[in-house]
Every structure is written in C-alpha cells, then in structure tokens.
Short mmCIF file of C-alpha atoms in Angstrom, two decimals:
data_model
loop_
_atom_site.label_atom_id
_atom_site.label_comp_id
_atom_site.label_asym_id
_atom_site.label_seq_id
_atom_site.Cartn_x
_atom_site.Cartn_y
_atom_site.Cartn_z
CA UNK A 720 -30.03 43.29 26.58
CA UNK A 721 -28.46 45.83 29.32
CA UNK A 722 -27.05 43.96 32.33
CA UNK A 723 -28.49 45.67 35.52
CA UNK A 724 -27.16 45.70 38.83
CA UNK A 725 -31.17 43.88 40.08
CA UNK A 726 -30.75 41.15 37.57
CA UNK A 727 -26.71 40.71 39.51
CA UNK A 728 -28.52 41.23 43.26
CA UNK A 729 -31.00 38.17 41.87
CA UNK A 730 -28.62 36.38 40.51
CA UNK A 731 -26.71 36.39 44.21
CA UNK A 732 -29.82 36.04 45.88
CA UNK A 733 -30.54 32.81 43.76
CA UNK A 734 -26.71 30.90 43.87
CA UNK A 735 -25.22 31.99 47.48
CA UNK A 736 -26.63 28.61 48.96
CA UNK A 737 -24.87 26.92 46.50
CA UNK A 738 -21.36 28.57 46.00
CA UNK A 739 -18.86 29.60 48.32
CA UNK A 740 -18.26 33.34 49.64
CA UNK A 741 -14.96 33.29 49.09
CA UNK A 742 -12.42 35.24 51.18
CA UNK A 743 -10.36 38.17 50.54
CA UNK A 744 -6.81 37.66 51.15
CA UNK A 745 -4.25 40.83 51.59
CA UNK A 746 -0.51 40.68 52.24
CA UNK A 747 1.76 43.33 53.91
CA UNK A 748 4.48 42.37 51.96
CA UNK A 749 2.43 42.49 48.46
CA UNK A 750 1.36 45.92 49.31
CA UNK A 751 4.75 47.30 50.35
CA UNK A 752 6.03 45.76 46.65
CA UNK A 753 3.37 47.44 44.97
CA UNK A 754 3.38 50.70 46.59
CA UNK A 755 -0.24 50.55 47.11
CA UNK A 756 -2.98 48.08 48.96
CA UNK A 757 -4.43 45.15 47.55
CA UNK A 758 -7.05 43.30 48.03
CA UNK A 759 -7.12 39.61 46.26
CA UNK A 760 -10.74 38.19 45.45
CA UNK A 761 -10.08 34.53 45.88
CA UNK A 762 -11.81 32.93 43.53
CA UNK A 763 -9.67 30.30 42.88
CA UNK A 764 -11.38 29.09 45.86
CA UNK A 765 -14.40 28.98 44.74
CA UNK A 766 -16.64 25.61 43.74
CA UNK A 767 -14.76 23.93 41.05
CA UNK A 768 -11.91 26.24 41.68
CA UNK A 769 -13.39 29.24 39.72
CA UNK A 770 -15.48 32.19 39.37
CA UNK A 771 -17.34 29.93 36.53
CA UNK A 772 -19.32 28.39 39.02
CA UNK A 773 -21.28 31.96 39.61
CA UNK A 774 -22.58 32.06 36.10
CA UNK A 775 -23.01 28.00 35.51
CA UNK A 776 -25.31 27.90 38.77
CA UNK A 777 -27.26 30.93 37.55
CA UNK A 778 -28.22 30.29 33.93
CA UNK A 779 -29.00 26.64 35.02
CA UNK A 780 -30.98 27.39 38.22
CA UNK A 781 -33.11 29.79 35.36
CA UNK A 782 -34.01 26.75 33.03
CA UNK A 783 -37.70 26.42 32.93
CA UNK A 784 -38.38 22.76 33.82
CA UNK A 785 -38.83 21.69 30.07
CA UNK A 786 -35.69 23.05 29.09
CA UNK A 787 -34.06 21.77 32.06
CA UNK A 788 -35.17 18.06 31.39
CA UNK A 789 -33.67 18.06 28.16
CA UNK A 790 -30.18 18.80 29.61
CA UNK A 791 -27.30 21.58 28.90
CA UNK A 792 -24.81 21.56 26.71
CA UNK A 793 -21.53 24.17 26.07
CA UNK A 794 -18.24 24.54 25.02
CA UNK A 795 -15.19 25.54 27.39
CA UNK A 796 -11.48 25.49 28.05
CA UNK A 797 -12.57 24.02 31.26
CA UNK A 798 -13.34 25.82 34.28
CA UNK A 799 -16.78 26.41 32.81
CA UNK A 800 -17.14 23.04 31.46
CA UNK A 801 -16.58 21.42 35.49
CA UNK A 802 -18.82 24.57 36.40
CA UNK A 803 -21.88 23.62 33.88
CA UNK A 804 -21.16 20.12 35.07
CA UNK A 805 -21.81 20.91 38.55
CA UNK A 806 -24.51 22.83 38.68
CA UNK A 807 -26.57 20.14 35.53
CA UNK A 808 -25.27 17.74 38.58
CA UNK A 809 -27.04 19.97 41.58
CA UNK A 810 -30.47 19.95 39.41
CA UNK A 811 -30.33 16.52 38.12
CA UNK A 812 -30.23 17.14 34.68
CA UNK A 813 -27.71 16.12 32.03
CA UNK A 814 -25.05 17.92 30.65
CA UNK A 815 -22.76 17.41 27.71
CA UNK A 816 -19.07 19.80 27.20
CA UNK A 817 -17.44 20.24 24.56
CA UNK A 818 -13.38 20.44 25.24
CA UNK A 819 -10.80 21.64 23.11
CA UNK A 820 -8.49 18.13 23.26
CA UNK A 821 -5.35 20.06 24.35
CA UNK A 822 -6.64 21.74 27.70
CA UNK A 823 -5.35 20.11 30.97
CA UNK A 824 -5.79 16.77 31.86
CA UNK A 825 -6.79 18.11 35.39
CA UNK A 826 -9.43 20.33 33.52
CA UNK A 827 -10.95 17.25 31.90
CA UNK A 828 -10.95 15.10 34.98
CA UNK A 829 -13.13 17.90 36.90
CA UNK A 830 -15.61 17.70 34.32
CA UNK A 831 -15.97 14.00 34.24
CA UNK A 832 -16.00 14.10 37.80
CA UNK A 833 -19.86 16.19 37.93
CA UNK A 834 -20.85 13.14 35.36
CA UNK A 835 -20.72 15.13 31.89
CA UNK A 836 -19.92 13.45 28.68
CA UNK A 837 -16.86 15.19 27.57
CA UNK A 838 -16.50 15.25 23.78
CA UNK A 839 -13.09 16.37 22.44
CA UNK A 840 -12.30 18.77 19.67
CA UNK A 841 -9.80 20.26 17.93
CA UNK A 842 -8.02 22.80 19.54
CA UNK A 843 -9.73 25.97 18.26
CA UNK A 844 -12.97 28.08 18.83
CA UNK A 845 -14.20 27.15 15.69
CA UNK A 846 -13.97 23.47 16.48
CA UNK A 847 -15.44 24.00 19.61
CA UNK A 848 -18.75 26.01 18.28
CA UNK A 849 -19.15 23.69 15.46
CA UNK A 850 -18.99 20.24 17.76
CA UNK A 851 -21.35 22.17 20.47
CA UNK A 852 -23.85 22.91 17.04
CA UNK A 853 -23.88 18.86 16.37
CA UNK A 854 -24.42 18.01 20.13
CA UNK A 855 -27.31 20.41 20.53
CA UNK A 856 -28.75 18.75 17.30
CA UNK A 857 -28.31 15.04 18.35
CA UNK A 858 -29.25 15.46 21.93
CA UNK A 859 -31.95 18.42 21.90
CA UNK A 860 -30.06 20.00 25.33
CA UNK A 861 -30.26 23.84 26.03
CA UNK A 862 -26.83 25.88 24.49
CA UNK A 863 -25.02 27.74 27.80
CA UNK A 864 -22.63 29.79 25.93
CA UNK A 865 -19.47 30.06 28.68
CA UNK A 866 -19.66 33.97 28.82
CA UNK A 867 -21.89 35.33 26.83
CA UNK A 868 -25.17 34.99 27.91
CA UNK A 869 -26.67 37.69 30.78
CA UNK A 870 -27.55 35.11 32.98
CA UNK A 871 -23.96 33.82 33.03
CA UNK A 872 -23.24 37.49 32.95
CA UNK A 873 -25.17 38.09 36.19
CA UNK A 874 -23.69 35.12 37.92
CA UNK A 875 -19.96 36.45 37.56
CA UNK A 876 -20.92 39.92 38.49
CA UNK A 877 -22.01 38.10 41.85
CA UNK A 878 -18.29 38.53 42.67
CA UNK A 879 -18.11 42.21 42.84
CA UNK A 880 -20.74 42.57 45.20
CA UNK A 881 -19.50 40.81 47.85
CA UNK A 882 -15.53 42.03 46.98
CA UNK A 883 -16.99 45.45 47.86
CA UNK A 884 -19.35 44.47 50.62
CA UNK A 885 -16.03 43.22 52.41
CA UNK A 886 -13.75 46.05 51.00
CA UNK A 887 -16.28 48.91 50.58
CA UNK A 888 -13.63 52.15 49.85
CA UNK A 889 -11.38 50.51 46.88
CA UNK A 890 -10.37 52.80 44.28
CA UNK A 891 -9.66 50.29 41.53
CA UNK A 892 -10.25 46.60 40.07
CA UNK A 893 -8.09 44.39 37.92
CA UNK A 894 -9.92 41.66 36.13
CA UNK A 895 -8.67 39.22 33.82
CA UNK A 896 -10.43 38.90 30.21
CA UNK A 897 -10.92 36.32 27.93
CA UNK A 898 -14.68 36.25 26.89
CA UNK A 899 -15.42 39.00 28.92
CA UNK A 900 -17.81 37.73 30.87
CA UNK A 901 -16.63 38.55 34.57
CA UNK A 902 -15.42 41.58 33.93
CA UNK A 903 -18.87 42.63 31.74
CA UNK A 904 -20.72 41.69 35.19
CA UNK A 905 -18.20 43.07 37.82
CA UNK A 906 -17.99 46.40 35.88
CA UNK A 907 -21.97 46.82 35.89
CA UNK A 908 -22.26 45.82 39.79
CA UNK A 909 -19.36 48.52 40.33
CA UNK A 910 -19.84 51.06 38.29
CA UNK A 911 -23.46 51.09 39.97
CA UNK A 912 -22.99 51.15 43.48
CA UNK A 913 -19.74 53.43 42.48
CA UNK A 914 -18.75 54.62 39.95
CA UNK A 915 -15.74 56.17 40.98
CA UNK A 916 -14.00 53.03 41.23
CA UNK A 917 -11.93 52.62 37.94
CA UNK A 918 -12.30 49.05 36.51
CA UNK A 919 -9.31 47.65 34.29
CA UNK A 920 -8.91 44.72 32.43
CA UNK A 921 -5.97 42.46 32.15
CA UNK A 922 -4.94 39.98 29.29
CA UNK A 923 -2.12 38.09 28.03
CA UNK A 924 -0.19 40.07 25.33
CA UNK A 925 -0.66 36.33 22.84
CA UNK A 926 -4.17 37.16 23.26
CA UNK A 927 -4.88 40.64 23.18
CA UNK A 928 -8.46 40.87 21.19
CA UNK A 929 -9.68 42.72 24.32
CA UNK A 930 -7.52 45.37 24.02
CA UNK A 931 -7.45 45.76 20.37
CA UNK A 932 -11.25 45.64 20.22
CA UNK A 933 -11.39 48.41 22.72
CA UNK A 934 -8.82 50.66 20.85
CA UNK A 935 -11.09 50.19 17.49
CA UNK A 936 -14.33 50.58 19.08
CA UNK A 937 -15.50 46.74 17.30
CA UNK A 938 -14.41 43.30 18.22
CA UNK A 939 -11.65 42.28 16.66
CA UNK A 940 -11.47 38.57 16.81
CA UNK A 941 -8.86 36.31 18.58
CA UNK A 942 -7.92 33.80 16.06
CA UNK A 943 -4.45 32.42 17.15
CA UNK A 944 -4.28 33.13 20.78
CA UNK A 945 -0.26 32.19 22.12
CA UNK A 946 -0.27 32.11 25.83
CA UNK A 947 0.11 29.96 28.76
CA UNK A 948 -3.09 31.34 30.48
CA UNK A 949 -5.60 28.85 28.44
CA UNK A 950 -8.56 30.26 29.96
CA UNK A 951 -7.65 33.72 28.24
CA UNK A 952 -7.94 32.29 24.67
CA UNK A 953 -11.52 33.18 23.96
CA UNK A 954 -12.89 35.98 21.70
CA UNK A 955 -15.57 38.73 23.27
CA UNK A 956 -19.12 38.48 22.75
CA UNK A 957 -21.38 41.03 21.47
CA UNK A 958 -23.19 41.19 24.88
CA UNK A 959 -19.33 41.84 27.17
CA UNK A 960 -18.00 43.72 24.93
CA UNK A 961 -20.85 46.11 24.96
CA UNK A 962 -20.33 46.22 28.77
CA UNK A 963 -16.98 46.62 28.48
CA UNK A 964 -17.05 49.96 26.57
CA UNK A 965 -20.06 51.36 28.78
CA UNK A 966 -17.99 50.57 32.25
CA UNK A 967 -14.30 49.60 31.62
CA UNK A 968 -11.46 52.22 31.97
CA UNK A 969 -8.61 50.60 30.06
CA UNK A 970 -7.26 47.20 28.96
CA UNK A 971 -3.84 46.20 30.21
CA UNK A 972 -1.42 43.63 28.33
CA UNK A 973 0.96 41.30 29.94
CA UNK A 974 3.89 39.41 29.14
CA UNK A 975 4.11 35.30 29.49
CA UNK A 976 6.98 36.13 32.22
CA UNK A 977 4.75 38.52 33.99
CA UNK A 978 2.54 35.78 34.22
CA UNK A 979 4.40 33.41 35.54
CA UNK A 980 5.88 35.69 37.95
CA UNK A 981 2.81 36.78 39.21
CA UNK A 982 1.36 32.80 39.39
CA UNK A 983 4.54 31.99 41.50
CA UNK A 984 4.69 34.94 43.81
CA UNK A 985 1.23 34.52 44.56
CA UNK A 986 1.75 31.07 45.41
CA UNK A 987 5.22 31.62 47.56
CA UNK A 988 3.53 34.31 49.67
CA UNK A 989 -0.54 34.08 49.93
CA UNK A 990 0.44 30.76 49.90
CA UNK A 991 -2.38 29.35 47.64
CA UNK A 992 -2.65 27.50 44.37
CA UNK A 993 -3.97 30.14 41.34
CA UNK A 994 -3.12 29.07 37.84
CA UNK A 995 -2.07 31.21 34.89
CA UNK A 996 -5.33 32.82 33.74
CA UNK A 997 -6.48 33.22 37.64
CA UNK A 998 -3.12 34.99 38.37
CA UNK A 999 -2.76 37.69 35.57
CA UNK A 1000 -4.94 40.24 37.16
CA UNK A 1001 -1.83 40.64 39.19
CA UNK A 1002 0.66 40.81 36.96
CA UNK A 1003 0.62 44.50 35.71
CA UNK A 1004 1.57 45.03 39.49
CA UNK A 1005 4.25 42.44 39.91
CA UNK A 1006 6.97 43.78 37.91
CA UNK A 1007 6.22 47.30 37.74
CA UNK A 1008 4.19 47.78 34.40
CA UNK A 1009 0.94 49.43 36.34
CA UNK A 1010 2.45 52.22 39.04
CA UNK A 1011 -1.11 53.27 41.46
CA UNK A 1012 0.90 54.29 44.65
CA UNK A 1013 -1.36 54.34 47.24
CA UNK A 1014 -4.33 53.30 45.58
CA UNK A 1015 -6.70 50.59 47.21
CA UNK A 1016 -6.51 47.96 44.41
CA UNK A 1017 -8.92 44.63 43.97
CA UNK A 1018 -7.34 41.68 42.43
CA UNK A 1019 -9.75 38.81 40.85
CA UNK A 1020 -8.02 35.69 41.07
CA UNK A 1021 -10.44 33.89 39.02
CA UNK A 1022 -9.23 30.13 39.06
CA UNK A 1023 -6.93 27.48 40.75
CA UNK A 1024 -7.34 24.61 38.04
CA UNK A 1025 -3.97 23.57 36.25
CA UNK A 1026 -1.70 20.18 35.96
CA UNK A 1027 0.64 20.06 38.99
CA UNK A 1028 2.63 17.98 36.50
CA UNK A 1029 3.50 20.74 34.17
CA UNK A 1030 3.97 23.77 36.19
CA UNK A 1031 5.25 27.00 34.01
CA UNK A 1032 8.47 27.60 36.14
CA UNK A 1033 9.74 24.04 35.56
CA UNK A 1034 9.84 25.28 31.99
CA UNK A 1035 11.44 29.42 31.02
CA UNK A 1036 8.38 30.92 30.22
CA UNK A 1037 8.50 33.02 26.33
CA UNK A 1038 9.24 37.24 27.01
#
C-alpha cells in the first residue's frame, strides 16, 4: 500500500478532537547558533508526551466494532505502548503491551496508567515480536504494529500538516528515525503539498539501520542497537522504508554527545522537557555537523517521556 496525502487529511480529520495541536516553538538565540531559522514541532507535548499518540488514535478509531471488542495488542519501547493504551482507553476496549523489561520505569508507569496489562520481555525485538505472537494467541486482540502499519502511518504524518499550516515557507525537515514511521508519513504529507522542501532523517550513530538501509537500497536490520535514545532502537518496516526512499533526501548520524547536547540545550533555552530520542532531530545542528545557513529548518521533537532519576548529563555520555 502507497500512503497518500487523503488517507493523512482523514486521518487528521478523524484524531484532532482527541490530540493536542501542539505549538511551534522558535528561539532567537537557537537560530543565531545555527546560522539559520528553526522551527521546533513540539511534540513532546503532545498526549502521552509523543507524536505516538497520532498513529495509536488513528488505527484504533479504524477498528471495525468486532475487532475493536476483542481488544489491541502491540509491542513498544514505550511511547507507543502509553499511546495504544490511551486511545484502547478513549474507546473502551482492552489493550495488552508488550515492553522490553529494560525501558524506563516512567515509560512503564504511563502505560499502566491508561489500564493496559504490561507484559515484560527480554530486552530485544525478537523478544518483543515473539511475546506480542503468544498474547494475540491467548487473548484473540487485534496486532497494532508501533510503526508499521498505514493507519499508524497516517496518524504521524498528521504532524506535518499542521507544522506547515503554521510555518508554510520552510525549506527543510529533520525527523528522527527508528521504525520509520513519522518520518514515512511526514515525508508523504510534504513532499505533496511541496515538494521542494527537502526532508532528512536523523538517527543515533549505535543505531544506524536507517542510514545503512538507505545507502544499500534494502533494509538492513538493526540487531544490537547502542544508544541512549531507546525509542531509536527499532528496525524499518517494509511499508517506511518504502516511503523513505520515494520522499527522503538523506539520513543523518549522530553521536551519543550530540545527543545529549542537543537534549540539554533544548531544555536550558526552550525551556521544556524532550528526552533523548525526541531531541536528536536537533542534534546535527547543535554542534555543527549539518551547516544550512539561512535555511528555514523544522525540527520534530517527537517525545518528552524519560526517568528524571537518571538524566544523561548526570552521567558522561559515550563519543
């Protein structure tokens, strides 16, 4: 299936009751750094405190009633875990997630907070697939894969149209990738109502299967992802990745210290909470490694969710 930008104007049409419209946030000081002006998509404060909530609301609010009734059920590092949660929760259904047991205690807590049943696995995507398998088997509830599946798709490419509805003339988007799910949909929206705007991804250099994949024209799997940005672990799909190489200009890597840098500047100036996945669309800018003088840049920052407890500059992040 072909994502279209109709089945990402539905998909907006069907979830803006439900999630917020989140603001875009700019910073003289960010742009004078950067040579250029940006434009951060805050998505980090969105419902749950991520993007994930777009896609969640969307493939749920499409269940026919019989498949609704007999629940949902996925597999996440978390932000689409509490996202699923929610939106089962909004249409009264049940809903059963699959965590990896290492992810953030805060993670887990937003989950069980909707009224999931968490199950823990071990702390790889294999585990995670194979545990979703037996829960879909012993409770008969509907697979949501977290990113891809075109009505999650749709949901996440909700938040390009309202980035450019509020900053119409950008000349460029940075977009985090793990999956490839929000950048699959915000590539199609853009590259439709312009397709001069260039559309880059951004992922950790400890899990770079994004990159790779794109350079050899197949996926190449992630199988031992090594990166503080947790919600960047995940392999592409067949469905984003096809996306990806129909609408997406480049892939750009990042260091664990860009990372962090770009986490903590981002909270020290805009002066809100993003964690490590939510803040790497930013850091190709924050040290230099991506020059676009006086381009008109938009920033996704796709998620706020992390343990205040362990925060990455109370600990020298790896080069």
């Amino acid at each position: 299936m072909t994502l279209t930008l109709a089945d990402i104007r539905a998909a907006h049409s069907r979830i803006k009751d439900r999630i917020h419209r989140t603001p875009v946030m700019t910073s003289e000081a960010l742009d004078e750094r950067a040579g250029a002006r940006l434009f951060f998509k805050c998505e980090n404060l969105q419902k749950i405190g991520a993007f994930k909530a777009r896609g969640a609301t969307n493939a749920v609010a499409l269940l026919s009633d019989e498949e609704a009734k007999r629940g949902v059920v996925t597999h996440s590092s978390g932000n689409h875990a509490a996202a699923l949660a929610r939106a089962a929760k909004l249409r009264g259904i049940p809903a059963y997630v699959v965590m990896m047991s290492t992810v953030p205690q805060a993670k887990i807590a937003s989950v069980r907070r909707y009224g999931a049943e968490v199950i823990l696995c071990e702390p790889t995507y294999a585990a995670r697939v194979s545990t979703a398998n037996s829960v879909v088997e012993r409770t008969g509830a509907v697979f949501i894969h977290p990113f891809n599946d075109p009505r999650v798709m749709a949901g996440q490419g909700t938040t390009a149209l309202e980035l450019l509805e509020d900053v119409p003339d950008l000349t460029d988007i940075l977009c985090p990738v793990g999956g490839g799910g929000l950048i699959s949909g915000i590539s199609v929206a853009v590259k439709s109502i312009n397709p001069e705007i260039r559309v880059f991804g951004v992922e950790p250099k400890g899990a770079d299967d994004a990159a790779q994949s794109l350079a050899a024209g197949r996926i190449i799997p992630c199988t031992s992802p090594n990166t503080i940005a947790d919600g960047l672990r995940g392999t592409l799909g067949d469905l984003t990745f096809a996306e990806i190489q129909r609408h997406v200009e480049g892939i750009v890597t990042v260091s664990e210290t860009e990372i962090v840098n770009a986490m903590r500047t981002i909270w020290e100036v805009l002066k809100i909470i993003v964690e490590p996945s939510g803040a790497v669309g930013y850091g190709p800018l924050v040290d230099g490694q991506l020059d676009m003088p006086g381009r008109r840049i938009g920033i996704i920052l796709t998620g706020g969710n992390l343990d205040l407890d362990t925060l990455p500059w109370m600990t020298p992040a790896k080069a």
